[in-house]
Structures are given as C-alpha cells and as structure tokens.
Amino acid sequence: MNDWWESEVPLDAAHCADALWRALTYLSVAQLHLRSNVLAVDYLDESDVKPRPVGHWGTVPGTAWVLAHAGLAAGCGIGVPIVPVLGAGHAGVVQRALAWMTGDIAKMDPRYERDAAGLAALAAAFPDGDALGSEVHPELPAGAYMGGWLGGAFAFAQGMALNSSNRVVMPIIGDGECETPVTAASWLAQRALADTRVLPVVHLNGHRMGGPSLLGGMSDEEVSAYARGLGWEPVVVKVGTGAGLDEHAEFQGVLVAGVEATANGAQRVVFLRCVKGWSGPIRAHKTPLTNLAGDPCQLAALRAWLSSYRPSELFDADAQPLGALASALALINFGSVVPDASPLPPSIPPTGRGFTTEVTAVLRAHAATGDLKVFSPDELRSNRLGDLHGEAWAHEVLAEEVLLGWVAGWTAAGRRGLIISYEAFAPLLLTGLVGQLKQRRLIKDALPSINLLLTSYGWHNVYSHGDPSLITALLGTGDPAVRVFTPADSDRVAVALDDALRSTGRVNVIVAGKHTTVTHPRETIDEERHCGLAVWRHLSDPGEPDLTLVCAGDLAAAVVADAVAGIRSCSGCQVRVVNVHDLTALADPDLHHYFGAHAAVLIVTLGHPAAVWGLLGGRLHRDIDVIGWVEPPIPMPQERLAAHAGFDVAGVTSASEALLAKRKR
C-alpha cells in the first residue's frame, strides 16, 4: 500500500459492518424512545412509547460506527487485540445496545437476556435501570473509562496502553472533548511516553453539546496540519454521506491500516468526519422526539426513523440476529484489559534518614517489581526526589490532569502508580478523582489504588500556592475508599507510601512535607498504621486527661510537641497527645478510647478545619476546637501566616487555655 490508510476490505466485511452499525443505532433509538414492541416498528402506538424520552442521540451514529468497525477489525485476524475506550459518557446507550447483542449485559443482569423479552426489558429500563444507569458502564465492552470527567479518556487510554505492546488502545473521543485542557495536552504529552500504542479516533461531528465545535469548524487540511504539528499522522474519513457499503469499506481499511501501524510503534489518528446525529429526523444532541404520545406527527416520524435501519433484516421475531448481523456477531471481538495480580516487594523498614532517602527507597523497591509508574508535573527535583528523574518508570509532564488520566489507565490494567505533586495544584484533580471513585464503585474486582503524594503545602509556600482544598473536598464525599494520610515525620511518610502502594480499591492522598527534619519515636507506628491514630505516650500524662491535643501532619505534630510542656506547666492539667496518621480515622465512632472520656479536645491539622469538623460529624459532645489552614488576606511571611491561623505555640496554648476555661465553667 502507498499510504498507511489504504487497505482493501472485502464486500462481505462491509456488509457485516453495515448490519452491525444499523443494529447498534436501531437499538439505541429504541432505548431512547420505546418501552415495548421494540421490533414491531409498523405497529407502534402511543402505549409503546415513553411519555418523556430522555437521553443523548447526537453521538450515537458515529460511536456505533467506530465500535462496529473496531469489533470487526479485531475479529478478522488483524493479529493484535483492540481495546476501544469510549470518551463520551453519553454514549452509554450505544454501549448497552452492543452489550445486549454480545450477551455481556445479561451476565450482569439476567433480565436482559438476548431474546425478545430481554430486549423489551432493556428498552423499558433506559435511562433508569438499577445498577446500570444511562451512561457508559465500566463492566461492559469499551467501558474501561466511564466518563463524568470530560476530556480524560485520551490520557486514560495512554496510561492503559503504557508498556503494553501486545494491544492497541483506541480512545473514541469527540471534537468537543478536544477543546478541554486535558485532551489538548494529551496530544503533546504522548512525547513523554515510550512504548504506548494508542490509536485515537476523533468523532468529528461538528458540534459539542450546545454549539459548533472549534475542531469541527476546521477544514480537513487544517485538522491534518494540527495533528501533524503535534506529532500524529492523520487521516480524515467522511461517513454518513449516503455512499453506504463503500464508506464502510473505506473506513474499515483505514482502521485496519491504522491499527497495524500503531502496533508497530507509529503515532496515527483517525478523524471520523460526519454530521451530528445523522440518520435521525433532525441533527440533535439530545433525544430529538420528545412528545411522541401527544403528537401523531412525531410518532409517525419515529416509525419512519426506526424503519430506515431495516430491522427485519437484522432480527427475527424473537430478537435473534439474522444474516449479515449474525455473521458480524460471530466475528467481532472487543478486547479488554484483564488486570494481573501485581507483584509486591518485601516491606522496607524506615531508617530515619529523611524525606528524600525514605521516599526514594520505597519507590525503588516497588519499581523493582516492574509494575510501578511515578508521574509528576516536572517537579521531582523541586520535591527533593531528583534522583528519580530519568528513571524509565518516572514520567514528568506539566499537566496534572493528564497525569491523573495516565495513573487511572495504568492502574486499570492492574498496575501500581503514584502522582507526586504540590498540594497547591492538586485541586485540579478533583473532578477526575471523583469520577474515578464513582467508576471504581461499579467494578467488581478491586483495582490497585490511585495514590497521590502531595508536598510543598501552603504553610511553606508563597501566597498564591496555599490551597489544601483537595482533601477537604474528597473527605466531603464520605466515600470510604478515600484515605488521607498525614504522617508526622519522614519515617511515617515511608510507611504510609508503602501501605498505599500495596492497597487496592482506594484513593490514597499522602500530605507530607519535603522539609521535615524532626523524627518522632517509632513505638506507635504499627498502631498508627492499623488504627489510623495512636496516643503518643512520650508526650502524655498517665491516666485520664483533662485536655487532649490531637495533631494531624508533620507541622501540627511539631507545634504540639513544642507547646505541650508549657500548657501542662501553666494549667496544671493532665494532658494527652494523640497523633493522627490517617485523617479518616476521625470518623471512627470510638474516639473516646483515644481522646479520653471527658477531656476537652484541641485538634491541630494541616488542612481546613472544616474537613475535621465534617469527619467528627458532631459525635463528640464535649468542648472541642480545631486549628488549621486559614486563608491569608494578603501575602505574609511563614511565621506571620502561622500566627494568623493560630498555628504556632502561642496559638495552640491560647486555644488550649480557652477550652480548659470553658470546661471549668
């Protein structure tokens, strides 16, 4: 062949692709509009339609087109598995249609068997089916990336494909998604990855949700120049023009050639240019016919629309596939990534040698197993981990959202990953992390955790770089999969990091200062690891306390340790000090065991006091106060910032005296 997109496809393969595309589109339209008589197109009446059809139609034809051809390409002896990844959550209706035909959805719920009754149940359940919903589902074909985080699918696919030369991952992304920062950055970020076989298919239908897309408004020459400028060799294919089987044959040839080139290490991209919602009555983003029961013209339009896909050629009366569709379903093969059990290294005991040495030792031990990747926004040296720069398993690019996509895709393949970043920039990850929490709730087998190590927090940074809001927001979800570690010293950082990398099914955030030099006694480390907190006996009086000082984080531990002797001396009270290693332990209903039966409690935390109040939930009926991050009104030196928040010895002492005075009253 002269060009990578030239490939001949036999006519029978085009017939199969056409039948599969028509079936996927037909079943999607049926789910959007019907509640019964799914195959009785000519006899539909008002009782068969949904009173208020809802859902998204515009992406259906193009998504169905790509899925049909991807499945057939992989099933026709191409020699490499193709793993499609849907970028648009709104494409869930197509995914459900596909999963019904392949039988995958019946494995999740036997109500949706591959027969007429199962098809009727599928249509009637949309969009509110229990445990399924209307969006892309991670347990169904092409659903490794569930959506909810607009633009993240491309980066996710890159992470899934990283170091996986035995498959080609095919993200199906919209031209609207290409306007998002994370997708725009992902094209360029591919240069920071080696051995990553990704073939993006851009659904160039000309519109995002509410208006024309920027990429869709570009000519074929402009789109191609854009891709080439970022290092990708493009081809633009037009479909939906009425050319029928010829269009299927052309696109299949392009796809097969693109997969083969990608499998051999090339960077290719396919632009599928079409009209949004083509083959429907109007070019709509959402369901175009919304008053079927009250408007006979709309009902007639629906009959004509469904009939245009010639369902009698596709299914018999019991919804069994016929002819070319039956042949297509026998051929298709949608690749998936089955996570392998990750190897784990022996535990590395901390040695008290400081942040750089401890963190580096843990990461090197896990990297030696071959399944660890560290992702950082060009700040490994700034984070005092410069020795990791240049390691094959460490990747740096200045785009936190891309890094999150990479680590999410990497861990979705059963491997372990870590993002190291500044606390100030971590809030950029919030939408993606919440989306991953939602997605992973629906996956039956727990994946390796998504891990973040956040350094350089606001207390030691400039005015513009103070923002601990990521952990506040994550804790606000109430999701038990969220764990926030606040280690008091570098030994505890090493322990928290090792535990996080060994864990599954969680989002672990470790908030750890790179400047910490103080080392606290190790005798309670095991209790802190397993219970989340422990009484520090070396700073505590024996017996029942009058005041309990609780520290969460290295700076908090240091200021409490400095203040406790003066508080005890001035007040003459019994003081207990409790260190919190995992902030979520404060949601435990049995805190009395640690805080004492009636003691006043002062909690000193690195983050927002609101995060702690939320965890406590009003369960402790006693005098309590919380000291933490307070947004400064103007730039100020570190010492003044600490005083402004009461996060110094004077502030802790004053707050303690106020609590003790209230207790005496």
mmCIF file of N, CA, C and O in Angstrom, residues 13 69 212 239 244 327 393 492 527 615:
data_model
loop_
_atom_site.group_PDB
_atom_site.id
_atom_site.type_symbol
_atom_site.label_atom_id
_atom_site.label_comp_id
_atom_site.label_asym_id
_atom_site.label_seq_id
_atom_site.Cartn_x
_atom_site.Cartn_y
_atom_site.Cartn_z
ATOM 1 N N ALA A 13 -17.294 -8.135 4.329
ATOM 2 C CA ALA A 13 -16.941 -7.462 5.576
ATOM 3 C C ALA A 13 -17.682 -6.138 5.690
ATOM 4 O O ALA A 13 -18.128 -5.740 6.777
ATOM 5 N N HIS A 69 -16.809 -1.126 13.576
ATOM 6 C CA HIS A 69 -15.599 -1.402 12.813
ATOM 7 C C HIS A 69 -14.455 -1.868 13.705
ATOM 8 O O HIS A 69 -13.647 -2.715 13.291
ATOM 9 N N PRO A 212 -21.407 24.801 17.665
ATOM 10 C CA PRO A 212 -20.348 24.268 16.797
ATOM 11 C C PRO A 212 -19.037 24.079 17.556
ATOM 12 O O PRO A 212 -18.656 24.906 18.381
ATOM 13 N N VAL A 239 -18.071 10.004 6.561
ATOM 14 C CA VAL A 239 -19.112 8.977 6.541
ATOM 15 C C VAL A 239 -20.473 9.648 6.673
ATOM 16 O O VAL A 239 -20.575 10.831 7.015
ATOM 17 N N GLY A 244 -23.003 4.423 1.603
ATOM 18 C CA GLY A 244 -23.302 3.073 2.067
ATOM 19 C C GLY A 244 -22.103 2.182 2.240
ATOM 20 O O GLY A 244 -21.168 2.488 2.969
ATOM 21 N N SER A 327 -23.544 -12.944 11.178
ATOM 22 C CA SER A 327 -22.141 -13.136 10.800
ATOM 23 C C SER A 327 -21.238 -12.151 11.536
ATOM 24 O O SER A 327 -20.150 -12.507 12.003
ATOM 25 N N TRP A 393 10.701 4.437 34.745
ATOM 26 C CA TRP A 393 9.378 4.298 35.361
ATOM 27 C C TRP A 393 8.877 5.618 35.953
ATOM 28 O O TRP A 393 7.840 5.631 36.626
ATOM 29 N N ARG A 492 7.274 7.962 58.932
ATOM 30 C CA ARG A 492 5.851 7.665 58.756
ATOM 31 C C ARG A 492 5.394 7.925 57.315
ATOM 32 O O ARG A 492 4.461 7.286 56.841
ATOM 33 N N GLU A 527 0.604 0.832 65.456
ATOM 34 C CA GLU A 527 -0.765 1.174 65.850
ATOM 35 C C GLU A 527 -1.334 2.264 64.948
ATOM 36 O O GLU A 527 -2.501 2.207 64.542
ATOM 37 N N LEU A 615 -15.588 15.326 59.482
ATOM 38 C CA LEU A 615 -15.309 13.952 59.895
ATOM 39 C C LEU A 615 -15.887 13.650 61.270
ATOM 40 O O LEU A 615 -16.409 12.554 61.518
#
